[in-house]
mmCIF file of C-alpha atoms and ligand atoms in Angstrom:
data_model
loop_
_atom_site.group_PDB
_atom_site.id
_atom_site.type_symbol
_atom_site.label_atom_id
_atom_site.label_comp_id
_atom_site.label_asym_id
_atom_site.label_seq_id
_atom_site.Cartn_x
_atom_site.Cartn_y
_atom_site.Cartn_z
ATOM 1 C CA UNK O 1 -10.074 -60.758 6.175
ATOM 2 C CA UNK O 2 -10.666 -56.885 7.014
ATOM 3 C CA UNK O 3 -13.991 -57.082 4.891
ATOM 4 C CA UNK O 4 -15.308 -60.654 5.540
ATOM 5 C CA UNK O 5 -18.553 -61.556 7.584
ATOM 6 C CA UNK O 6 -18.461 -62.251 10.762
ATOM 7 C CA UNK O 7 -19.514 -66.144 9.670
ATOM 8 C CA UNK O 8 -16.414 -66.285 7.179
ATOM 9 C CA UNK O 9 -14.277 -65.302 10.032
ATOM 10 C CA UNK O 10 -15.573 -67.816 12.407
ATOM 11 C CA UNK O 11 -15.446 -70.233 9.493
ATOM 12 C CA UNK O 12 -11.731 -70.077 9.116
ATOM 13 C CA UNK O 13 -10.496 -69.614 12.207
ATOM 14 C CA UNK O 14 -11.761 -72.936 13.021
ATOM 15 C CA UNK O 15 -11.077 -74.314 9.617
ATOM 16 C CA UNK O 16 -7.034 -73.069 10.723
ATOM 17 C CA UNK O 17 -6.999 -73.982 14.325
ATOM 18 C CA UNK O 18 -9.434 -76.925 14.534
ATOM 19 C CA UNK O 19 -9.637 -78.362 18.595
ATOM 20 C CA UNK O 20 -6.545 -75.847 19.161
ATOM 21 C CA UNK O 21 -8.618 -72.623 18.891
ATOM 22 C CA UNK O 22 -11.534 -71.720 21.829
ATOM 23 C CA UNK O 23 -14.206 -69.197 22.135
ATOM 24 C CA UNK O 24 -13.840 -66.652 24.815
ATOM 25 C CA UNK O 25 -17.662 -66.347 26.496
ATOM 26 C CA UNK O 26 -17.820 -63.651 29.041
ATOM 27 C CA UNK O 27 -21.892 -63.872 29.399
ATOM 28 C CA UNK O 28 -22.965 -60.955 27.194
ATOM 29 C CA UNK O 29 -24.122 -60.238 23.855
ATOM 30 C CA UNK O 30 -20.631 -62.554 22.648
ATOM 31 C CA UNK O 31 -23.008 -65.325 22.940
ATOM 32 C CA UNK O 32 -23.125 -64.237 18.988
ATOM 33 C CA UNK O 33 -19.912 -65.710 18.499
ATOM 34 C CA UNK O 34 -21.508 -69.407 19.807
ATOM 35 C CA UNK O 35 -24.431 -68.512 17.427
ATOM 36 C CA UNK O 36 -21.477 -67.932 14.382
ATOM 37 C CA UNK O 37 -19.427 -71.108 15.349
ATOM 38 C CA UNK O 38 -22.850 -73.172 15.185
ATOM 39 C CA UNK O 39 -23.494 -72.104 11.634
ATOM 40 C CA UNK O 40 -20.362 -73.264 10.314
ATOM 41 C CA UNK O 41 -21.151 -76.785 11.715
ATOM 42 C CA UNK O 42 -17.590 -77.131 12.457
ATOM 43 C CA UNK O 43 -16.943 -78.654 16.310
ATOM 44 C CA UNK O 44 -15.606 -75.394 18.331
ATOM 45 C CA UNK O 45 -14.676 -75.343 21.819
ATOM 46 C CA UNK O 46 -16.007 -72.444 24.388
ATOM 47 C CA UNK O 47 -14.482 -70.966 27.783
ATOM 48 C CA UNK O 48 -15.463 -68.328 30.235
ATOM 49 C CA UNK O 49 -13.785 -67.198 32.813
ATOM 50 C CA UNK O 50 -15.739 -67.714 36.472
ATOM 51 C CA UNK O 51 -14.146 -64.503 38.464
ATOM 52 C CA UNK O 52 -16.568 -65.602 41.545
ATOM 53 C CA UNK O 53 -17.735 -62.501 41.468
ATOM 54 C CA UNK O 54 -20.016 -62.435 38.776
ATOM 55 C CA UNK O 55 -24.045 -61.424 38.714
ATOM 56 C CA UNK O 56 -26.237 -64.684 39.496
ATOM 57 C CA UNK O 57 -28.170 -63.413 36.073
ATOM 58 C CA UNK O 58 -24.995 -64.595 34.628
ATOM 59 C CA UNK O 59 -24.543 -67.760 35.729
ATOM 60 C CA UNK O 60 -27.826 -68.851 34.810
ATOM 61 C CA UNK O 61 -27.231 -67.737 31.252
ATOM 62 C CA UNK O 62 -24.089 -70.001 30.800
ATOM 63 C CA UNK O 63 -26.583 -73.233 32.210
ATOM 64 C CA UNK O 64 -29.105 -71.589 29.193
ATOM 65 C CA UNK O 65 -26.294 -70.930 26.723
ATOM 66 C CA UNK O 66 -25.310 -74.939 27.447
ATOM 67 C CA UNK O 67 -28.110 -76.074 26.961
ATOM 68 C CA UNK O 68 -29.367 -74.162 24.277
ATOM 69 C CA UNK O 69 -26.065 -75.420 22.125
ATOM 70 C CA UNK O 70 -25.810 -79.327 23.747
ATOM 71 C CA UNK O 71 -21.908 -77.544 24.750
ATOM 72 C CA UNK O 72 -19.973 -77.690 27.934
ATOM 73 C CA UNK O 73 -18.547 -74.768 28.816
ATOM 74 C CA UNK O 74 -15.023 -74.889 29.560
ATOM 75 C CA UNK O 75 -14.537 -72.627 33.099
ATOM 76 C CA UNK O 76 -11.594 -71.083 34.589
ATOM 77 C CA UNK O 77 -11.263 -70.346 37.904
ATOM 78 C CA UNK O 78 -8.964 -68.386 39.718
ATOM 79 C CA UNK O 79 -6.400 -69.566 41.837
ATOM 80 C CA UNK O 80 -8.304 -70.407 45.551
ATOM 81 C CA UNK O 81 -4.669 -69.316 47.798
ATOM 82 C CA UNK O 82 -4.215 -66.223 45.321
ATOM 83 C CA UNK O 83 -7.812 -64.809 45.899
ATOM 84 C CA UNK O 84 -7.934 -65.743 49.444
ATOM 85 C CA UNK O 85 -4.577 -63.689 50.276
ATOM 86 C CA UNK O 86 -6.307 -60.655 48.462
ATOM 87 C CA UNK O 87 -9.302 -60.500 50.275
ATOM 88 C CA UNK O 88 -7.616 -61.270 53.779
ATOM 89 C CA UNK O 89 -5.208 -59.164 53.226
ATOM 90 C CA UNK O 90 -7.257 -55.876 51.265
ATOM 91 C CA UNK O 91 -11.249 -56.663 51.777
ATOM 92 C CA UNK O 92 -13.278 -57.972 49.653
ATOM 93 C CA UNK O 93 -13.925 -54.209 47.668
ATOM 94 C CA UNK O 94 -10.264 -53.461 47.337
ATOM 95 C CA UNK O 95 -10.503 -52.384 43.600
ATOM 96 C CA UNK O 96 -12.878 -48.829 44.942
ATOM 97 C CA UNK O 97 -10.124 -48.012 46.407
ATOM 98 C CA UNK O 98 -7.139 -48.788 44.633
ATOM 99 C CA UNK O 99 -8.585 -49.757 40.911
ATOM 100 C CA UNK O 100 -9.099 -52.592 39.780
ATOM 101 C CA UNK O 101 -6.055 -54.022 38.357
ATOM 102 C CA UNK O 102 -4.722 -56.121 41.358
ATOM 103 C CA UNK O 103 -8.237 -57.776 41.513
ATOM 104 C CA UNK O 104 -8.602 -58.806 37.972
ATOM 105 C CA UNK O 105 -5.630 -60.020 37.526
ATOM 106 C CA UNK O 106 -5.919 -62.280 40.284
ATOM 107 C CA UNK O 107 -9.485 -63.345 38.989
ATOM 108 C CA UNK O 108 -9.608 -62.397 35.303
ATOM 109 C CA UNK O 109 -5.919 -61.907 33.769
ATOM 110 C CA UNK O 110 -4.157 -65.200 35.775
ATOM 111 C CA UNK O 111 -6.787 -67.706 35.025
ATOM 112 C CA UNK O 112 -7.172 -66.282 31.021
ATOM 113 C CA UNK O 113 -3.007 -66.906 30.730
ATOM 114 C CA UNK O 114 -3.687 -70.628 32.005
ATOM 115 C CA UNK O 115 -6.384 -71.045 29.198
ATOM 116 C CA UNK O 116 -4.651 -69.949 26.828
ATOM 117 C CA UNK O 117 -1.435 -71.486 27.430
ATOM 118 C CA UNK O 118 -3.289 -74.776 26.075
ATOM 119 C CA UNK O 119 -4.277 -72.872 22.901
ATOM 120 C CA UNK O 120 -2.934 -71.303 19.871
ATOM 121 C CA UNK O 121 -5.305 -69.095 18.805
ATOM 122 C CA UNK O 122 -8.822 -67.386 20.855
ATOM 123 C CA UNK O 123 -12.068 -65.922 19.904
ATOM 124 C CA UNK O 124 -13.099 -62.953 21.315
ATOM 125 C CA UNK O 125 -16.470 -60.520 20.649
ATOM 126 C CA UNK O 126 -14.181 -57.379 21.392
ATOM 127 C CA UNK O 127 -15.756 -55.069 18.403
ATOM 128 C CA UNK O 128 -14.121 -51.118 17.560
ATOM 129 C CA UNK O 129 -17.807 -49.003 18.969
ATOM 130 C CA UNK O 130 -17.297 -50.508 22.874
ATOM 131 C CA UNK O 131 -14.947 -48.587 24.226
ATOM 132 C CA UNK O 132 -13.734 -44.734 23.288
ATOM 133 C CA UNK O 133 -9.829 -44.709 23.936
ATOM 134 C CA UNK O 134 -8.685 -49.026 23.686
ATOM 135 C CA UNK O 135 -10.519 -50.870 21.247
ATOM 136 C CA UNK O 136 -10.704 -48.490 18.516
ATOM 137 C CA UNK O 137 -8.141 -50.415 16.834
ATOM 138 C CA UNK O 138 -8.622 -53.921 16.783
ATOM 139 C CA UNK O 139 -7.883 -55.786 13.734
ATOM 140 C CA UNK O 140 -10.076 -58.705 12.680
ATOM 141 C CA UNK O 141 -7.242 -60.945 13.675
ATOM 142 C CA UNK O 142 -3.839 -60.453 14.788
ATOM 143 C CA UNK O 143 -0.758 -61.890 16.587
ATOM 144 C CA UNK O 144 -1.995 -61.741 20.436
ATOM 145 C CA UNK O 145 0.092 -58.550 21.697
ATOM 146 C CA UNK O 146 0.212 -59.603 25.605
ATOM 147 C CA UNK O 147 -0.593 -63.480 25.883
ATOM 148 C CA UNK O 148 1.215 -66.655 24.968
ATOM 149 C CA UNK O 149 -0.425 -69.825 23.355
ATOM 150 C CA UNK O 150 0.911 -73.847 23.722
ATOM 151 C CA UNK O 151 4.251 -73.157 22.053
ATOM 152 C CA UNK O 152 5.232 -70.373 24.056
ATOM 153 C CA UNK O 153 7.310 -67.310 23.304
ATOM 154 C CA UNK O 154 6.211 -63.974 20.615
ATOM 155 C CA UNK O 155 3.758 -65.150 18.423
ATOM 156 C CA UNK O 156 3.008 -68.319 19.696
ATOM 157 C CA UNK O 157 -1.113 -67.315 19.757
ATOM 158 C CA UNK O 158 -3.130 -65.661 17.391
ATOM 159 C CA UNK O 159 -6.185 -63.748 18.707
ATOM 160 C CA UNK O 160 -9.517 -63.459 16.035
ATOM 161 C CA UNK O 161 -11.877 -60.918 16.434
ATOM 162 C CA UNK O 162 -14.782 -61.863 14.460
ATOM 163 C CA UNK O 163 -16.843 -59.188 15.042
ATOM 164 C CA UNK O 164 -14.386 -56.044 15.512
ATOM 165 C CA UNK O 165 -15.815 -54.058 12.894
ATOM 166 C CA UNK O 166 -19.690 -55.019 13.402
ATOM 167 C CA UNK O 167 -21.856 -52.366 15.359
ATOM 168 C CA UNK O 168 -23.391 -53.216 18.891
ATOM 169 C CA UNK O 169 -26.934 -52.596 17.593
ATOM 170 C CA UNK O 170 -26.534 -55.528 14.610
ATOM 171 C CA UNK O 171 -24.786 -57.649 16.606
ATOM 172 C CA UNK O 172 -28.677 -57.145 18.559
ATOM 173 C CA UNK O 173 -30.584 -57.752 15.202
ATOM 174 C CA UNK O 174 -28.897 -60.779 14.472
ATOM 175 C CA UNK O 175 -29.096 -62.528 17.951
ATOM 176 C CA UNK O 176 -33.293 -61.711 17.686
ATOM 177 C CA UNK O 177 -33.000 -62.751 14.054
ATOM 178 C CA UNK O 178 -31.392 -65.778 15.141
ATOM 179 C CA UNK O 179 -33.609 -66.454 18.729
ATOM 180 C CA UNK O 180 -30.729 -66.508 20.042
ATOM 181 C CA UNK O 181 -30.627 -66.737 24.805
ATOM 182 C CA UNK O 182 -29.567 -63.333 26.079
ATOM 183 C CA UNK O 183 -28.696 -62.858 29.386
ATOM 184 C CA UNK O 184 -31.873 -61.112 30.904
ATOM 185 C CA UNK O 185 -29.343 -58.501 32.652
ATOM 186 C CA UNK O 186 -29.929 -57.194 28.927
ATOM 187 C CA UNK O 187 -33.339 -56.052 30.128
ATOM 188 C CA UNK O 188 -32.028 -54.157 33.352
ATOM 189 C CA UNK O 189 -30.149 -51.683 31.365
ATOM 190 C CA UNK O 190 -26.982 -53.396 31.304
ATOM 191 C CA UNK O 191 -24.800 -53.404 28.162
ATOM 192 C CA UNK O 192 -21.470 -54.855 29.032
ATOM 193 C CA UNK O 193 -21.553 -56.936 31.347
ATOM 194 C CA UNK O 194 -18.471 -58.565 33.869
ATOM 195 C CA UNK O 195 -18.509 -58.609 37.824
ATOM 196 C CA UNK O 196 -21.215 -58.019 39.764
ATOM 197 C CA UNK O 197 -19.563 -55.374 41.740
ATOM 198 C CA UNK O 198 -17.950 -53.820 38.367
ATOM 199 C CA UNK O 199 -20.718 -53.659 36.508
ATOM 200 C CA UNK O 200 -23.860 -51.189 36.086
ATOM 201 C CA UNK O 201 -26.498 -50.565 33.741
ATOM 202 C CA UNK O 202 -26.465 -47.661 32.321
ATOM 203 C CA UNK O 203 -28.361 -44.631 30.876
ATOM 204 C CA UNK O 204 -29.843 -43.957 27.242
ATOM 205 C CA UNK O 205 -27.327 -42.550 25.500
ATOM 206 C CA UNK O 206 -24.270 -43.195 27.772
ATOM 207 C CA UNK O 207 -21.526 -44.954 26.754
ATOM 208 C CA UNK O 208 -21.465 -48.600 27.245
ATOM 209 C CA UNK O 209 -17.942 -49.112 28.604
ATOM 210 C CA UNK O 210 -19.440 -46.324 31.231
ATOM 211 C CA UNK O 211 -21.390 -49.488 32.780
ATOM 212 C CA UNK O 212 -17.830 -50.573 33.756
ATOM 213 C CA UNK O 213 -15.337 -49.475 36.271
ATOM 214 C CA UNK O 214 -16.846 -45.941 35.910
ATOM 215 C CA UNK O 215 -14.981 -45.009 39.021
ATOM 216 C CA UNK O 216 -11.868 -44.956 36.986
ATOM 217 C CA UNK O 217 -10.763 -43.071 34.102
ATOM 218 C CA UNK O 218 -12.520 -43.755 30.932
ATOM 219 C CA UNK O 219 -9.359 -44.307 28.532
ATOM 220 C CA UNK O 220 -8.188 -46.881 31.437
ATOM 221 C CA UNK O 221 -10.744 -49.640 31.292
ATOM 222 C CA UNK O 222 -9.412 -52.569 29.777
ATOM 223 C CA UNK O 223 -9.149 -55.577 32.417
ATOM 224 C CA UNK O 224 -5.990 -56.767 30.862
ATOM 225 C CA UNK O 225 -7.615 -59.399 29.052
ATOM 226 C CA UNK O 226 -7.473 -57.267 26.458
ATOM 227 C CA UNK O 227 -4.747 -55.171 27.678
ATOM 228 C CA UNK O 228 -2.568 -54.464 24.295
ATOM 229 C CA UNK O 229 -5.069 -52.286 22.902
ATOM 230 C CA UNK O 230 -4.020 -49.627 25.362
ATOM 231 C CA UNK O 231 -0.889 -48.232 23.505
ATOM 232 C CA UNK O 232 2.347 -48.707 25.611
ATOM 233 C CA UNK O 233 3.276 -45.631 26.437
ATOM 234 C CA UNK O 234 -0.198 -45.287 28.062
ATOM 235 C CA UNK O 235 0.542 -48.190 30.038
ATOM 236 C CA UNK O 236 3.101 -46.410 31.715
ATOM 237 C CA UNK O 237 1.026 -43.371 32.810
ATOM 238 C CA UNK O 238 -2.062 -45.241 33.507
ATOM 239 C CA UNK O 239 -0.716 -47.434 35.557
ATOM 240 C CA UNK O 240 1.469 -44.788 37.225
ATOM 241 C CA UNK O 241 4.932 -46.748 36.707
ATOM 242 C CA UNK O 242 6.496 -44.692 34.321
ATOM 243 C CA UNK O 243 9.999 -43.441 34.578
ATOM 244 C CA UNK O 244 11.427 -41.976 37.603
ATOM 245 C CA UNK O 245 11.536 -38.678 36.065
ATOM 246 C CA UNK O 246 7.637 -38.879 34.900
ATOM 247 C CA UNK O 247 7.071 -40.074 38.914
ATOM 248 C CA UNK O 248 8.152 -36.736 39.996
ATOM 249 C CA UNK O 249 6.466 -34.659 38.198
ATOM 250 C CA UNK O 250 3.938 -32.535 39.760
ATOM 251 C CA UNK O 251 0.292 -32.430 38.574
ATOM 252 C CA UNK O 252 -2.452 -29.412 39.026
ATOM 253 C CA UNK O 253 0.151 -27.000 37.770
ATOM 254 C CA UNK O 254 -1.704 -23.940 37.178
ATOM 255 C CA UNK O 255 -1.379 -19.961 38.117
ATOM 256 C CA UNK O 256 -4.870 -19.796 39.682
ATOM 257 C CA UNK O 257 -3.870 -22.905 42.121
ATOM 258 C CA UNK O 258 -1.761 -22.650 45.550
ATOM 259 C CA UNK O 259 0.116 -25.185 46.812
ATOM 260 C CA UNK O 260 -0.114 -25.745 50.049
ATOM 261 C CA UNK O 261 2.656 -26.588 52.263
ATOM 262 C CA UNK O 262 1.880 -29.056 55.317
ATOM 263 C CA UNK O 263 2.291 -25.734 57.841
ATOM 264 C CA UNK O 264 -0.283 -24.307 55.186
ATOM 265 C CA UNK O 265 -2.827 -26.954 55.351
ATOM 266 C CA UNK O 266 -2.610 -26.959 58.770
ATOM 267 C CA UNK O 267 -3.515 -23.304 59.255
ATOM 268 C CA UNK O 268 -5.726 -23.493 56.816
ATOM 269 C CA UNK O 269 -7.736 -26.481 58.255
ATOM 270 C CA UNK O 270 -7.469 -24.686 61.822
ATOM 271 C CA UNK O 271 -8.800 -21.304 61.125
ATOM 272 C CA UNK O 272 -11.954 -20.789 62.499
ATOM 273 C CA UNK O 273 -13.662 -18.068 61.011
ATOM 274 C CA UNK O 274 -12.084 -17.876 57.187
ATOM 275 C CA UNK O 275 -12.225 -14.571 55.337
ATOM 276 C CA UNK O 276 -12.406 -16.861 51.807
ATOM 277 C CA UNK O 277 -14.263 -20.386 51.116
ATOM 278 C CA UNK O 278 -10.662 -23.059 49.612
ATOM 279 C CA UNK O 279 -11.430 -25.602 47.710
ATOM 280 C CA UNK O 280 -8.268 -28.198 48.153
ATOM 281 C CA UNK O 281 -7.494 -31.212 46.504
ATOM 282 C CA UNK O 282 -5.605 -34.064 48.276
ATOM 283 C CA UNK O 283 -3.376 -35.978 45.664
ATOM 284 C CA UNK O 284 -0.513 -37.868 44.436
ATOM 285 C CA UNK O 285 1.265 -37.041 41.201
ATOM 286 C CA UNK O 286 1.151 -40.463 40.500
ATOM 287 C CA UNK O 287 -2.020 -41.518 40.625
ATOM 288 C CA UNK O 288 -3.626 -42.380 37.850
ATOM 289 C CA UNK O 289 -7.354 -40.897 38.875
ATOM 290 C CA UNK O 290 -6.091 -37.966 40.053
ATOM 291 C CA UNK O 291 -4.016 -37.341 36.494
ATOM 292 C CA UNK O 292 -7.428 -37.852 35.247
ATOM 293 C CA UNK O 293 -8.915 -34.946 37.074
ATOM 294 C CA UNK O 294 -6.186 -33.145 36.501
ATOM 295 C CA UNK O 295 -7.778 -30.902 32.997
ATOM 296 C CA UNK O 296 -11.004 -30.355 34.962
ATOM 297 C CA UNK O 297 -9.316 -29.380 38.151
ATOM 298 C CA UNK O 298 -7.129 -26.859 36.509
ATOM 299 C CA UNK O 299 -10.131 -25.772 34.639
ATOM 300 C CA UNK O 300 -12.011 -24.700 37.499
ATOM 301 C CA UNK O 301 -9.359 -22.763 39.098
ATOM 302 C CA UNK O 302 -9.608 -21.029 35.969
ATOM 303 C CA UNK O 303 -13.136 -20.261 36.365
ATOM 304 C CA UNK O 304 -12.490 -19.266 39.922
ATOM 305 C CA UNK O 305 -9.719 -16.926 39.212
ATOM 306 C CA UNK O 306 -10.952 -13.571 40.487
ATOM 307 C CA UNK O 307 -13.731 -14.934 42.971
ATOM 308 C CA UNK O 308 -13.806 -15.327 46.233
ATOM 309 C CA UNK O 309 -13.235 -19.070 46.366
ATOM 310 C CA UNK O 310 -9.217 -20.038 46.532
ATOM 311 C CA UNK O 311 -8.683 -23.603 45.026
ATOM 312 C CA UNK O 312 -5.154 -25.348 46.148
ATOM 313 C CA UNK O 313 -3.523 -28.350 46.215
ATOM 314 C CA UNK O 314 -2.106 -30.662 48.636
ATOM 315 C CA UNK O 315 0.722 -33.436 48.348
ATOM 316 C CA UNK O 316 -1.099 -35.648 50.867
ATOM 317 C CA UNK O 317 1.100 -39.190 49.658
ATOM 318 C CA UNK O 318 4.429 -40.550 51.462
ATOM 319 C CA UNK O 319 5.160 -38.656 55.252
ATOM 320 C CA UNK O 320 1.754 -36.612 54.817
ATOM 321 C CA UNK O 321 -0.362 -39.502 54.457
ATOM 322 C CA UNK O 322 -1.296 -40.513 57.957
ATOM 323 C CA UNK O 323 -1.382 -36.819 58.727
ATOM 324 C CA UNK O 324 -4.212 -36.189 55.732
ATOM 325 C CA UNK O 325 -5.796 -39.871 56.922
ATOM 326 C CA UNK O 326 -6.271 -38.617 60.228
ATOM 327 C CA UNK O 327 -7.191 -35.035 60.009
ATOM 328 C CA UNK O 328 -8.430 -34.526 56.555
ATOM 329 C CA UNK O 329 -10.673 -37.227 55.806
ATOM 330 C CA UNK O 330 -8.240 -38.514 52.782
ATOM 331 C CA UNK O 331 -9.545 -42.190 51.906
ATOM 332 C CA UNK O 332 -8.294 -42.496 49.077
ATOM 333 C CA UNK O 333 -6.883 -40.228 46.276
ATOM 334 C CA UNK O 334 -7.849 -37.739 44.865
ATOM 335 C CA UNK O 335 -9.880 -36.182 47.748
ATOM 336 C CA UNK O 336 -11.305 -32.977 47.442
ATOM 337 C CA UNK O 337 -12.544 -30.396 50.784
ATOM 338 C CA UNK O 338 -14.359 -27.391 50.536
ATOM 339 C CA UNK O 339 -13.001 -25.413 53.598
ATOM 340 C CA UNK O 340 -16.319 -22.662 54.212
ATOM 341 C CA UNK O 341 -16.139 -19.422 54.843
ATOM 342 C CA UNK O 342 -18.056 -19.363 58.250
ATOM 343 C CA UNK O 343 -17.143 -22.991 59.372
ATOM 344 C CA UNK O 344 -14.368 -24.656 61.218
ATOM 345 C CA UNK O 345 -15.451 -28.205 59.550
ATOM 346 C CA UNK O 346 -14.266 -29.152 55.878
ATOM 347 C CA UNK O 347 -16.513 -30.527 53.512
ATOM 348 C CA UNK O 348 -15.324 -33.458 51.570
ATOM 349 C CA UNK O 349 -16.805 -33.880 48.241
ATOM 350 C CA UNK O 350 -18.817 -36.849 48.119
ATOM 351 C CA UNK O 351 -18.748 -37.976 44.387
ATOM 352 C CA UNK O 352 -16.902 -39.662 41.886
ATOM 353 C CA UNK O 353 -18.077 -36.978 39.201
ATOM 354 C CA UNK O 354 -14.924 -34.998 38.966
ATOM 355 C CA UNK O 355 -15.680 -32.940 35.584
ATOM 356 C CA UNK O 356 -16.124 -28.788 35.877
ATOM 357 C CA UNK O 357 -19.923 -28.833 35.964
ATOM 358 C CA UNK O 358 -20.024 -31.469 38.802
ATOM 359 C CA UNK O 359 -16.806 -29.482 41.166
ATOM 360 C CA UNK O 360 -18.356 -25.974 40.377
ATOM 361 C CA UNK O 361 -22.239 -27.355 41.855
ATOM 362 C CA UNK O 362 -20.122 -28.520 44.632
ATOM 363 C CA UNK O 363 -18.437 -25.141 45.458
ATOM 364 C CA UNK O 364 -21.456 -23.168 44.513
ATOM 365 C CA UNK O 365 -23.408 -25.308 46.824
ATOM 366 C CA UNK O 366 -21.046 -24.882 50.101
ATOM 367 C CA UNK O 367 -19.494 -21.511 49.018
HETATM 368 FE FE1 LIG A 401 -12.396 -57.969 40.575
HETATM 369 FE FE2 LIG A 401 -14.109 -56.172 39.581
HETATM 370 FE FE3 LIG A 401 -12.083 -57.151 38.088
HETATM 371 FE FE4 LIG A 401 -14.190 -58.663 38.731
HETATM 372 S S1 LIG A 401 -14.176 -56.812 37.406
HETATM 373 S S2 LIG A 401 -12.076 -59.271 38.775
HETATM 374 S S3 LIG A 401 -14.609 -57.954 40.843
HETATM 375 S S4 LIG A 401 -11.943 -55.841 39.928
#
């Protein structure tokens, strides 16, 4: 079906699958998909997943969306003693810190398996243009790589993607074409749209998958809903649970950088007057944010070579942790300090912006 509509798809995946196949709504411009299903005049069933977390924009739209179509929209919600142990335990902004993973899959990924396990095939409005590194991919339909329908086991659910190969801006002309409700978070900037806390508009020209998680690295943001579009031996680095041997390898490996030993930090951070501005970066070779710095880093000790600014690296996981906690502002990783020339005090770069242009205002700023 590579070259069929997006209405021929719909058509026979509920032709095939009948009261065994369900739409996946997230809230976005996938209402398309209810518009498609409508047109064949076939019944079709529709589910979105209620993270608790999501924009109040949003929930109005489903009540429009239900109303629009005469449907009932089948929500999932997480598991109450799952989410409650996350946020007593980690806060209720856990995923700034530590990525997002451990929150979706308590809210997104956990509550998805349980829908689907009453299925044997899903719906979904993933298309190839949304996202740079995961999605560039996806078939029009295909054996579901990561989830398991009613029957259990490999193969048991088949995942359509009606719409894989249309372009975001006619899957725009055909909801106007159509009148078709669009959630007026549309209007604000936003593109895709999830959690509230997840989610941003963003500018003309950006990327839309940049609206999402845009803390973390770009090639990383699939929620695991759609998590077997990331090819498996990216899973492994990404997630920062490869092999024991890929665990200890060191990152920031470059001529132009020092490592710093903890006796060297230490001086470092207690000279007074310095005769050179450092610019240090507090890591761990495994995570996954600071592999992603890691080219730009590396980069910029390049361009620094020959100055007067010295750029190092620091270890700061396992023993050195609550030593970088408490005297080097580490939150969490990567951090980066500018130690000035003249000052005792080290900087600690603010933003989340870690390519060359952003980390060389930075220096240039404090140098
Ligand atoms: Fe949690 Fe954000 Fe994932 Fe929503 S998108 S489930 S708030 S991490």
């Amino acid at each position: 079906m590579g070259h069929a509509s997006p209405l021929e798809i719909m058509d026979r995946a509920l032709e095939k699958f009948g009261n065994d196949i369900a739409i996946a709504f997230s809230g976005a411009e996938d209402v398309a998909l209810i518009e498609y299903a409508k047109l064949t005049s076939r019944p079709f069933r529709v589910f979105s997943l209620d993270t608790g977390r999501l924009n109040p924009e949003t929930y109005q739209f489903f009540d429009t969306v239900e109303k629009h179509y005469g449907i009932n929209i089948e929500y999932m919600l997480p598991d109450a003693v799952e989410v409650q142990a996350l946020v007593r335990s980690k806060g209720l902004f856990s995923f700034y810190e530590d990525g997002h993973q451990e929150c979706c899959r308590v809210r997104k990924v956990r509550p998805l398996r349980r829908a689907l396990k009453g299925l044997r095939a899903w719906i979904t409005g993933q298309r190839k243009d949304q996202s740079p590194g995961t999605r560039a991919e996806i078939p029009v339909v295909q054996v579901d790589p990561s989830f398991e329908g009613m029957d259990g086991g490999v193969g048991s659910l088949v995942k359509w993607n009606p719409v894989a190969n249309v372009e975001g801006r006619d899957i725009w002309n055909f909801l106007q074409a159509m009148n078709v409700p669009v959630n007026s978070l549309h209007l604000q900037g936003y593109i895709s749209i999830g959690c509230e806390p997840c989610t941003r508009p963003v500018l003309p020209g950006q990327h839309e998958r940049e609206g999402r998680w845009w803390w973390e690295d770009a090639k990383a943001k699939e929620c695991g809903l759609h998590k077997g579009n990331i090819r498996q031996e990216e899973v492994a680095q990404l997630n920062g649970n490869g092999n024991e041997s890929a665990m200890d390898n060191d990152i920031f490996n470059s001529q132009n950088l020092v490592t710093l030993s903890r006796a060297g930090i230490e001086n470092l951070a207690g000279l007074k007057n310095r005769r050179e501005p450092w610019l240090v970066v507090l890591y761990a070779p495994w995570c996954r944010f600071c592999q992603a710095m890691e080219g730009s880093y590396v980069e910029l000790a390049e361009k620094l070579a020959g100055s007067e600014v010295k750029v190092g690296k620091f270890r700061a996981d396992g023993e050195q942790k609550a030593y970088a906690q408490q005297e080097l502002q580490l939150g969490s990783f990567p951090t980066i300090l500018l130690f000035p020339k003249h000052s005792a005090s080290a900087v600690k770069y603010p933003s989340e912006k870690r390519d060359v242009d952003s980390l060389m205002a930075f220096v240039n700023a404090l140098r």
